[in-house]
PDB file of N, CA and C in Angstrom:
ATOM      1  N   UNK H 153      38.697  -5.408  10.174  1.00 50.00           N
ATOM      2  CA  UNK H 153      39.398  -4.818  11.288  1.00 50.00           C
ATOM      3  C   UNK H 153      38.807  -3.429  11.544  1.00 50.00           C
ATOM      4  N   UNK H 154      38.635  -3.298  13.050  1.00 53.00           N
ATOM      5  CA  UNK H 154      38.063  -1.621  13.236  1.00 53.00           C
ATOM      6  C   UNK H 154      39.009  -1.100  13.855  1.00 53.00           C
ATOM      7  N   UNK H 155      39.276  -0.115  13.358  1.00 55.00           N
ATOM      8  CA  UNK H 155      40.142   1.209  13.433  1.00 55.00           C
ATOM      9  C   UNK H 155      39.613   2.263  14.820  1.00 55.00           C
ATOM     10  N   UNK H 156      39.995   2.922  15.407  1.00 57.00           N
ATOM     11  CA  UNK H 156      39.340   3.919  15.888  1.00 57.00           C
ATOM     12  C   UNK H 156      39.106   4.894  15.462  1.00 57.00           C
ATOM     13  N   UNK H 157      37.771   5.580  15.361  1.00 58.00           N
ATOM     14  CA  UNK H 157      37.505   6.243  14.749  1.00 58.00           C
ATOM     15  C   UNK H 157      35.911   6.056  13.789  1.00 58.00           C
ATOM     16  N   UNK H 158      36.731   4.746  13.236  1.00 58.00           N
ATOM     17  CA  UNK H 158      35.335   3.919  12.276  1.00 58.00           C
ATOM     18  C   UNK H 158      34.196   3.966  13.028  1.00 58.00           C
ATOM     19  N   UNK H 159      33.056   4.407  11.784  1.00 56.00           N
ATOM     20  CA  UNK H 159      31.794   4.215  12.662  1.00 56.00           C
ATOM     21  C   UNK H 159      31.127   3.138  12.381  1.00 56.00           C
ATOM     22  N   UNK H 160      30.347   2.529  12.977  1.00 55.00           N
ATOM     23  CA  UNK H 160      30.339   0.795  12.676  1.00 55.00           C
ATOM     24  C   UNK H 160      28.602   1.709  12.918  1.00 55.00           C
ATOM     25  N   UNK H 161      28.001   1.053  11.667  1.00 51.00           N
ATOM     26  CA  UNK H 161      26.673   0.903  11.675  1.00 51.00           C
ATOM     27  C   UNK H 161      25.978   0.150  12.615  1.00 51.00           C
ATOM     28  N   UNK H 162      25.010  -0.064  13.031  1.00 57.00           N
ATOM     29  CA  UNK H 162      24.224  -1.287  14.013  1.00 57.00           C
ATOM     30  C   UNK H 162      23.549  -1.908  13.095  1.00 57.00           C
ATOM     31  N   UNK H 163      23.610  -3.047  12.902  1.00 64.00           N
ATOM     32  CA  UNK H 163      22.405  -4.078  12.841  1.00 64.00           C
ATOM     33  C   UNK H 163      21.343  -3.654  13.145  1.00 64.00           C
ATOM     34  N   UNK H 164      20.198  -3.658  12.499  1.00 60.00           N
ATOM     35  CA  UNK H 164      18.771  -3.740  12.759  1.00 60.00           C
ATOM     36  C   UNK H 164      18.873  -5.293  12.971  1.00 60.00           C
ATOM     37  N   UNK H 165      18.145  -5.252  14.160  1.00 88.00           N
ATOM     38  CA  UNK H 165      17.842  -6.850  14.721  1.00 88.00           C
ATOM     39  C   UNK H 165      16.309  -6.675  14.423  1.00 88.00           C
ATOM     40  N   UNK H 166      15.137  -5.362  14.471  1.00 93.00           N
ATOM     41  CA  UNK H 166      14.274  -5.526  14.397  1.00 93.00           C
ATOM     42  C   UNK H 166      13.218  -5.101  13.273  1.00 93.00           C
ATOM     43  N   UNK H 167      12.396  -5.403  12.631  1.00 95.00           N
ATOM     44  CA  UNK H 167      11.676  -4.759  11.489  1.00 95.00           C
ATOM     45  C   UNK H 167      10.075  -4.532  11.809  1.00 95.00           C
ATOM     46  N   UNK H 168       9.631  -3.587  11.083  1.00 97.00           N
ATOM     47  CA  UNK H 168       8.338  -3.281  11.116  1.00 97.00           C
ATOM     48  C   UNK H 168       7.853  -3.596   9.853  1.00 97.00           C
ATOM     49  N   UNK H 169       6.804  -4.493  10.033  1.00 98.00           N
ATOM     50  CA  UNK H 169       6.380  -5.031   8.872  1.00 98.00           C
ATOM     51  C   UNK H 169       5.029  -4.794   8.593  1.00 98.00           C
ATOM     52  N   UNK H 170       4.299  -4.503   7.571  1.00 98.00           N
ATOM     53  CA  UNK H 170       2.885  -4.026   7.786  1.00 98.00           C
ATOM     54  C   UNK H 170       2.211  -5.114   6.600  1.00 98.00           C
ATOM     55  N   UNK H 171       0.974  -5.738   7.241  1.00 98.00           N
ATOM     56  CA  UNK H 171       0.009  -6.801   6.427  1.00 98.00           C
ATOM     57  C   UNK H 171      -1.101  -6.355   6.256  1.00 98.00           C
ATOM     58  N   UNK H 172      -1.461  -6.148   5.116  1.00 97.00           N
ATOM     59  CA  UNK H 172      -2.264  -5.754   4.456  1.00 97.00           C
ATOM     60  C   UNK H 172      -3.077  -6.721   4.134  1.00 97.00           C
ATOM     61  N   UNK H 173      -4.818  -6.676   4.827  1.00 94.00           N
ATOM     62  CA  UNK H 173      -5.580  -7.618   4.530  1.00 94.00           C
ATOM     63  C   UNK H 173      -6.534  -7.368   3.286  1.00 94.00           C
ATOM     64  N   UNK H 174      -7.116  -8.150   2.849  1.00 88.00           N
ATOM     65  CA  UNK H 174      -8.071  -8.174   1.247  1.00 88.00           C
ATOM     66  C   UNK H 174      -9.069  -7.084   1.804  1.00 88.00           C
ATOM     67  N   UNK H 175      -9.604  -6.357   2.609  1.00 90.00           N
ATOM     68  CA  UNK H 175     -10.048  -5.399   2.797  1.00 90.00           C
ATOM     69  C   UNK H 175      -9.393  -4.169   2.608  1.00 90.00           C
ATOM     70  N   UNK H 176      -8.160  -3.976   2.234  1.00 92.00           N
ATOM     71  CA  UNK H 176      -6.912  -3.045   2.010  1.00 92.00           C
ATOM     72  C   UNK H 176      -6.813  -2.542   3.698  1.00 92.00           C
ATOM     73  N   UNK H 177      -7.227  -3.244   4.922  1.00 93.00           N
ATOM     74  CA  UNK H 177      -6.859  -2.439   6.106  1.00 93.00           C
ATOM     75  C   UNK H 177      -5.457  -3.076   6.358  1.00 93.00           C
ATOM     76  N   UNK H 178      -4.998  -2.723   7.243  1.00 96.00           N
ATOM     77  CA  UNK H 178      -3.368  -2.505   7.591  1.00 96.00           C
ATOM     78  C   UNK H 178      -3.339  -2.665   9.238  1.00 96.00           C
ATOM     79  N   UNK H 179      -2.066  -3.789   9.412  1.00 96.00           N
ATOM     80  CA  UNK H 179      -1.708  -3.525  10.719  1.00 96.00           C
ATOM     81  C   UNK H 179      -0.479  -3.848  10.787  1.00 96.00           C
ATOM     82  N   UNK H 180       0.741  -2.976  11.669  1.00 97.00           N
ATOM     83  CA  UNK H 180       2.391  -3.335  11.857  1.00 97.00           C
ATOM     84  C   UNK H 180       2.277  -3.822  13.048  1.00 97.00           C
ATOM     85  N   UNK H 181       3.490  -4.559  12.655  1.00 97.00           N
ATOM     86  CA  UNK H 181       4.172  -5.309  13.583  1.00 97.00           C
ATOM     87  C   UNK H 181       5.159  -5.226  13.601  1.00 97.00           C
ATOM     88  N   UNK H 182       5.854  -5.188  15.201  1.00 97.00           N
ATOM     89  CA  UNK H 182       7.423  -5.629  14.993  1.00 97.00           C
ATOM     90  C   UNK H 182       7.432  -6.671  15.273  1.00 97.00           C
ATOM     91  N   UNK H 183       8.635  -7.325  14.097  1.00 96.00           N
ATOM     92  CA  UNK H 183       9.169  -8.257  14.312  1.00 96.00           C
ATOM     93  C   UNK H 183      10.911  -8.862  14.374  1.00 96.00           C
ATOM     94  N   UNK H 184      11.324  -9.523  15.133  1.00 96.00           N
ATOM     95  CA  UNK H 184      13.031  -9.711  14.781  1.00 96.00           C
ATOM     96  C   UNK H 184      12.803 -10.241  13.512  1.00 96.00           C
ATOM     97  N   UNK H 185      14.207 -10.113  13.242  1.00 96.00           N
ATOM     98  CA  UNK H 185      14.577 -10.437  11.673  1.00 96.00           C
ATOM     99  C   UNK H 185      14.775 -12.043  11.785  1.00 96.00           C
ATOM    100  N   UNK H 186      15.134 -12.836  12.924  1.00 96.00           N
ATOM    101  CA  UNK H 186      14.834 -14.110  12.850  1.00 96.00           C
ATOM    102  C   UNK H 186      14.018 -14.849  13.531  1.00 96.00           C
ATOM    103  N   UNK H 187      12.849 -14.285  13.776  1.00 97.00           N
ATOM    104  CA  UNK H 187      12.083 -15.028  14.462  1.00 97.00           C
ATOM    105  C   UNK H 187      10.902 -15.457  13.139  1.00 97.00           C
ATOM    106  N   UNK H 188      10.654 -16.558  13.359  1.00 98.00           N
ATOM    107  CA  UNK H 188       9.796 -17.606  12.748  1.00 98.00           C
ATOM    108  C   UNK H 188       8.199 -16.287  12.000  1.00 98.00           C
ATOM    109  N   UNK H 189       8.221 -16.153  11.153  1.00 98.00           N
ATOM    110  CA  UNK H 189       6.902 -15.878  10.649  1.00 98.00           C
ATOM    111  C   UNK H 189       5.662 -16.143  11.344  1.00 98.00           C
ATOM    112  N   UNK H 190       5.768 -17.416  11.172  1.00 97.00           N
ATOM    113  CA  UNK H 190       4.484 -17.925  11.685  1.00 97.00           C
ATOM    114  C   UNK H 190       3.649 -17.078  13.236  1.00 97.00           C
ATOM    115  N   UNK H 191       4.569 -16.517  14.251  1.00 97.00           N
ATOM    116  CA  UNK H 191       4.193 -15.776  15.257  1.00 97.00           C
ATOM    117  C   UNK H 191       3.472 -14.373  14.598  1.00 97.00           C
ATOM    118  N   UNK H 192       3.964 -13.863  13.661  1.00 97.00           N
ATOM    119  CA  UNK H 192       3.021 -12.898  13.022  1.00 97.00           C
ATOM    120  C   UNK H 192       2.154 -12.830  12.769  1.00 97.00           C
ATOM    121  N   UNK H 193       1.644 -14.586  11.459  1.00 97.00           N
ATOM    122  CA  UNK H 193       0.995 -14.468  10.864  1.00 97.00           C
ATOM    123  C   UNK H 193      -0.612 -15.296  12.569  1.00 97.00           C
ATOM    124  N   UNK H 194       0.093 -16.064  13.174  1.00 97.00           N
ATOM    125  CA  UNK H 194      -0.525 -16.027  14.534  1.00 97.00           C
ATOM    126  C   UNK H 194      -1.335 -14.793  14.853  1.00 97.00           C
ATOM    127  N   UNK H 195      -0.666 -13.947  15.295  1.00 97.00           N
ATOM    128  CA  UNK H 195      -0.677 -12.793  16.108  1.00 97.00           C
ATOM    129  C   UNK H 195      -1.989 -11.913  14.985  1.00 97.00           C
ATOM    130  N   UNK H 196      -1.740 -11.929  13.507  1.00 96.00           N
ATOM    131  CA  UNK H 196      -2.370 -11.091  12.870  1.00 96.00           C
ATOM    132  C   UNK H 196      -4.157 -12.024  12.532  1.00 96.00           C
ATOM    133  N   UNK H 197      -4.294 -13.528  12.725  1.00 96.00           N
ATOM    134  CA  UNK H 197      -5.237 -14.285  12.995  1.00 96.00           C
ATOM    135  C   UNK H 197      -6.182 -14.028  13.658  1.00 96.00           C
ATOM    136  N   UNK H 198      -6.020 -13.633  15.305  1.00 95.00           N
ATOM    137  CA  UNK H 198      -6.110 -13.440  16.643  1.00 95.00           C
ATOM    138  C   UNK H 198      -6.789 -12.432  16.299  1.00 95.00           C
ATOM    139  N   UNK H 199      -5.812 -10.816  15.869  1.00 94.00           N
ATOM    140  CA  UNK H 199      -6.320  -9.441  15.903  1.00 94.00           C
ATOM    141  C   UNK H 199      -7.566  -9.650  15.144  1.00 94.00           C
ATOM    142  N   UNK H 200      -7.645  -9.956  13.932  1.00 92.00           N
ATOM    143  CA  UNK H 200      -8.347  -9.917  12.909  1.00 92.00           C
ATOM    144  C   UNK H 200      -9.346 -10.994  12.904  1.00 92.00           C
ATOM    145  N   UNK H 201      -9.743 -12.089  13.666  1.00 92.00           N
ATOM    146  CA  UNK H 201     -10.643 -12.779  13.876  1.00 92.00           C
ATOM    147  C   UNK H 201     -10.824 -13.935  12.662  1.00 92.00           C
ATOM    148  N   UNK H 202      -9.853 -13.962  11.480  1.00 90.00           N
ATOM    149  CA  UNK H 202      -9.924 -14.772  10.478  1.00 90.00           C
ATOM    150  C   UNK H 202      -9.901 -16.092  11.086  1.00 90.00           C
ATOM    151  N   UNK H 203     -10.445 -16.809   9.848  1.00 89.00           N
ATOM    152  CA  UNK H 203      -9.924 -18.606  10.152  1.00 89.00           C
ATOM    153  C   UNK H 203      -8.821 -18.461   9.592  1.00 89.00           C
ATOM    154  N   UNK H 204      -8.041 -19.333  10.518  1.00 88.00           N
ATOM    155  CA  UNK H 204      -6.685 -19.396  10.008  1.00 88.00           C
ATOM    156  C   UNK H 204      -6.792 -20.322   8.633  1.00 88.00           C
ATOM    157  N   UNK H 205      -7.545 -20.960   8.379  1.00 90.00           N
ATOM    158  CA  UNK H 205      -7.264 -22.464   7.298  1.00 90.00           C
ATOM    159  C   UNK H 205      -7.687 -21.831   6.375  1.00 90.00           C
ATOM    160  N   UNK H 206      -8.741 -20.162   5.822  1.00 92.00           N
ATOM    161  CA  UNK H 206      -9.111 -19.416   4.921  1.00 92.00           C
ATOM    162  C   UNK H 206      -8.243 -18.420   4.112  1.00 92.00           C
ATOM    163  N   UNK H 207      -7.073 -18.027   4.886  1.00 94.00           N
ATOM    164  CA  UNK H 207      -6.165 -17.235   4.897  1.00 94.00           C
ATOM    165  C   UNK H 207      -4.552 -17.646   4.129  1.00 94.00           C
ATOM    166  N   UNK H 208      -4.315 -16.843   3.610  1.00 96.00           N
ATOM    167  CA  UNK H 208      -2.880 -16.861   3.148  1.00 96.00           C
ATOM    168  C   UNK H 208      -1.815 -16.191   3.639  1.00 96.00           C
ATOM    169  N   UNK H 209      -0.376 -15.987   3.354  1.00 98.00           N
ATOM    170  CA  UNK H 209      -0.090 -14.953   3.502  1.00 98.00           C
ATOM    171  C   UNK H 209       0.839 -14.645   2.594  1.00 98.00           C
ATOM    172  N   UNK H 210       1.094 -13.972   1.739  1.00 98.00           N
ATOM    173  CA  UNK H 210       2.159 -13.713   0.743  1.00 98.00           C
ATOM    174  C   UNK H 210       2.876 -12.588   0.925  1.00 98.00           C
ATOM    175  N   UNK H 211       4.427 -12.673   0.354  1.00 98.00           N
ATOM    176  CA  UNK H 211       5.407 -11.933   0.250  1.00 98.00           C
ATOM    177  C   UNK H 211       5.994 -11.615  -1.407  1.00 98.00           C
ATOM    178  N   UNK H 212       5.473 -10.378  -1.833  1.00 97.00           N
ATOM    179  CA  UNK H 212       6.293 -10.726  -3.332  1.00 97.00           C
ATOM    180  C   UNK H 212       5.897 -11.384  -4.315  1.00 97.00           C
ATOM    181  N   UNK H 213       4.078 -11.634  -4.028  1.00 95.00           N
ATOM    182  CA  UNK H 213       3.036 -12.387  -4.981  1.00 95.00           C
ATOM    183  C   UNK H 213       3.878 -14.429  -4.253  1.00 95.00           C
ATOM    184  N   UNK H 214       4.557 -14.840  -3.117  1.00 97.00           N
ATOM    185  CA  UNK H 214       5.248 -15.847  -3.134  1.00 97.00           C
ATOM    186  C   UNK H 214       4.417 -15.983  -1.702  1.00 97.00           C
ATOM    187  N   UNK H 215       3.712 -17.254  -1.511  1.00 97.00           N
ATOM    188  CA  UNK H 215       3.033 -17.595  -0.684  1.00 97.00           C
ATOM    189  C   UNK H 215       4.576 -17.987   0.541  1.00 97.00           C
ATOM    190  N   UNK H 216       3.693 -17.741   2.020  1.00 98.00           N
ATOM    191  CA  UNK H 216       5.174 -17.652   3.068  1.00 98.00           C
ATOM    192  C   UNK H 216       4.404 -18.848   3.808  1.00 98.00           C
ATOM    193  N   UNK H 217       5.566 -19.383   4.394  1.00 97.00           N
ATOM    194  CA  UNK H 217       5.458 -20.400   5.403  1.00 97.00           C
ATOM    195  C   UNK H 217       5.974 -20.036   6.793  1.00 97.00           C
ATOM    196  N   UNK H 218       5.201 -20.447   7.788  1.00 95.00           N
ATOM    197  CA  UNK H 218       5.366 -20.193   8.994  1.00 95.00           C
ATOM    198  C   UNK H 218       6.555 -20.085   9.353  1.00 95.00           C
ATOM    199  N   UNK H 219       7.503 -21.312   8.968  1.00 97.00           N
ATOM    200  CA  UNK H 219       8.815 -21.106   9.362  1.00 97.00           C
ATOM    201  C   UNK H 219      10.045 -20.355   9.097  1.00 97.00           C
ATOM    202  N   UNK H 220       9.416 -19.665   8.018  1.00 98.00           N
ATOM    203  CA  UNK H 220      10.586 -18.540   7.155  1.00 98.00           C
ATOM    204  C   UNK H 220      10.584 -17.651   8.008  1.00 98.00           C
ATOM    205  N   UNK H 221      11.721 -16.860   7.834  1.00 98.00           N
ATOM    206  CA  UNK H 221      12.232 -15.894   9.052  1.00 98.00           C
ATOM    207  C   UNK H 221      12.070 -14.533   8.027  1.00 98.00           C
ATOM    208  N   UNK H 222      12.068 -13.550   8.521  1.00 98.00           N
ATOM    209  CA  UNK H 222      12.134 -12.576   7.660  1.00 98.00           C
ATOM    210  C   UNK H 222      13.385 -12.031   6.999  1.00 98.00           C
ATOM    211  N   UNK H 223      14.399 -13.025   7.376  1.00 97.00           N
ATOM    212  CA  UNK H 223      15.579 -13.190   7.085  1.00 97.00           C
ATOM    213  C   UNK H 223      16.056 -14.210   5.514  1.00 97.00           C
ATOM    214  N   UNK H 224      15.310 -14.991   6.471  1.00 97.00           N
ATOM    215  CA  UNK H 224      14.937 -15.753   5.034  1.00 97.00           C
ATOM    216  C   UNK H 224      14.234 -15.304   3.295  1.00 97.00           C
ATOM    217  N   UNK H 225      13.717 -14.285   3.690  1.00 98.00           N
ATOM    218  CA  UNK H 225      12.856 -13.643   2.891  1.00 98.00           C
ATOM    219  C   UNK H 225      13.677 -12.595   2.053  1.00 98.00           C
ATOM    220  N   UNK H 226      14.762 -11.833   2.917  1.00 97.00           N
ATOM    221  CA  UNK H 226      15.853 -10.378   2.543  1.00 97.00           C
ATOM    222  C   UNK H 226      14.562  -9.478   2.935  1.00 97.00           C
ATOM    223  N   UNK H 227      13.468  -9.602   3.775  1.00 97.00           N
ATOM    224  CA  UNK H 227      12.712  -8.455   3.697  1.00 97.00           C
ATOM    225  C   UNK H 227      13.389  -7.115   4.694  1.00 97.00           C
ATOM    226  N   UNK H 228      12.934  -6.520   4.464  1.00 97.00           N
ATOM    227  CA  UNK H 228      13.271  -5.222   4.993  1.00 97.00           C
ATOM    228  C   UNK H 228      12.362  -4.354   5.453  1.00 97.00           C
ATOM    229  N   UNK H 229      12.874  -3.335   6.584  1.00 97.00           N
ATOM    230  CA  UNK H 229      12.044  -2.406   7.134  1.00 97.00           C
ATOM    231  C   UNK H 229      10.898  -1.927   6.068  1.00 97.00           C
ATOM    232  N   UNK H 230       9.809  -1.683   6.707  1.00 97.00           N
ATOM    233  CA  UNK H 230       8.202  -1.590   5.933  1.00 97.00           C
ATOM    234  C   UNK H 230       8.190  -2.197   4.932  1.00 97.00           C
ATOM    235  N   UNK H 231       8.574  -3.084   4.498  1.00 98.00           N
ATOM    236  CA  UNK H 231       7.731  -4.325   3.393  1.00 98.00           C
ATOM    237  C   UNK H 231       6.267  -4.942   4.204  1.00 98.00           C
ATOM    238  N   UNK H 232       5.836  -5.054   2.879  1.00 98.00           N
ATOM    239  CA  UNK H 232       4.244  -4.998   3.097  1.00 98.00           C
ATOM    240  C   UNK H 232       4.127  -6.828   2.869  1.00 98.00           C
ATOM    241  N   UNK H 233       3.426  -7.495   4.133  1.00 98.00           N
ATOM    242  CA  UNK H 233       2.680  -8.767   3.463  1.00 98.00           C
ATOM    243  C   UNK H 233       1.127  -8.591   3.102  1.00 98.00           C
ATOM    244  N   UNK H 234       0.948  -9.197   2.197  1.00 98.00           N
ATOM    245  CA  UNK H 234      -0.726  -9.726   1.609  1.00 98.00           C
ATOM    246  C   UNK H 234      -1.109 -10.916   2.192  1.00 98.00           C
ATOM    247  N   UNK H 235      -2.611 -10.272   2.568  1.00 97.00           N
ATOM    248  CA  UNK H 235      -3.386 -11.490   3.094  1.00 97.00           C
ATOM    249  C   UNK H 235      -4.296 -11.881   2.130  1.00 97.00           C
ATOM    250  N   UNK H 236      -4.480 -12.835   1.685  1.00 95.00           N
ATOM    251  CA  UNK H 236      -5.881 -13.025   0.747  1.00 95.00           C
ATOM    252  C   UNK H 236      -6.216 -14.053   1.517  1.00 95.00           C
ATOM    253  N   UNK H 237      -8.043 -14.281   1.467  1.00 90.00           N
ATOM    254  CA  UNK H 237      -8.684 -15.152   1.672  1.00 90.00           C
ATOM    255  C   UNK H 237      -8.825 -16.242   0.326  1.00 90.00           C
ATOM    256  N   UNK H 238      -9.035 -17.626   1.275  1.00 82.00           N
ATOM    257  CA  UNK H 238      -9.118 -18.601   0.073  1.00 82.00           C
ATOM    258  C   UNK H 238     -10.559 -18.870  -0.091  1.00 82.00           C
ATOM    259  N   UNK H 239     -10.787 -18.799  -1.314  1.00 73.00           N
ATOM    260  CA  UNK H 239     -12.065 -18.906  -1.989  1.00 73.00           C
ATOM    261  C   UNK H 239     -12.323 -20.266  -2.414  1.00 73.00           C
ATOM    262  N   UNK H 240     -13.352 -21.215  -1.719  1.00 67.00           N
ATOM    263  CA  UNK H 240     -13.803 -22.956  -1.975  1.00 67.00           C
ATOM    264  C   UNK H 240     -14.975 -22.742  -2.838  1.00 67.00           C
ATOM    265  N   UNK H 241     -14.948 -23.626  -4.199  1.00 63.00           N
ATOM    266  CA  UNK H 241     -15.883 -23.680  -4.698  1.00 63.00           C
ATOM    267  C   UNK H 241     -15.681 -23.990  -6.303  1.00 63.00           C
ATOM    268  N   UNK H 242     -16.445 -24.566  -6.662  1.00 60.00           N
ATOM    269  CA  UNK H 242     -16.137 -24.513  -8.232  1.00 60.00           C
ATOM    270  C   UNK H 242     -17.546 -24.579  -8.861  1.00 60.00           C
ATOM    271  N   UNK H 243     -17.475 -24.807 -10.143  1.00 61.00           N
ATOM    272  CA  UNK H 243     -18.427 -24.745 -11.165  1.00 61.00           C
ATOM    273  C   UNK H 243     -19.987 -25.513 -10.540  1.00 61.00           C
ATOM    274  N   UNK H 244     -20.783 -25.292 -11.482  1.00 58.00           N
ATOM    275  CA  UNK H 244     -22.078 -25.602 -10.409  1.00 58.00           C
ATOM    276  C   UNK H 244     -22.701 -26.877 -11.572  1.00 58.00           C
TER     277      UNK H 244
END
């Protein structure tokens, strides 16, 4: 129940999230707190010219899936994702 007076915090609906690629460079984004990952990890593809099928993206050493929300995650304003590239190849 709100009282008058009470100050009612706002919701952050939106977060800035910064991905950090295996080169240690950096780029933010905003994103809503429920919109699908995958538009990020899109969006950060595009900028960065990677193959998408080379690329990862992790949260928390925990590989993310397109469809997780950042909600899904509990992430929060400036949490950092990792990009690593995937390395093909084995013994010779």
């Amino acid at each position: 129940m709100v009282v008058a007076g009470d100050v009612i915090s706002p919701q952050v609906e939106h977060l800035t999230l910064k991905v950090i690629g295996s080169d240690m460079s950096e780029v933010s984004f905003k994103i809503k707190k429920t919109t699908p990952l995958a538009k990020l990890m899109d969006a950060y593809i595009k900028k960065t010219g990677q193959d998408q099928n080379s690329v990862r993206f992790l949260f928390e050493g925990e590989r993310i899936q397109g469809g997780q929300t950042p909600d899904d995650l509990s992430m929060e304003d400036g949490d950092q994702i990792q990009v690593t590239i995937m390395q093909l190849g084995g013994m010779c």
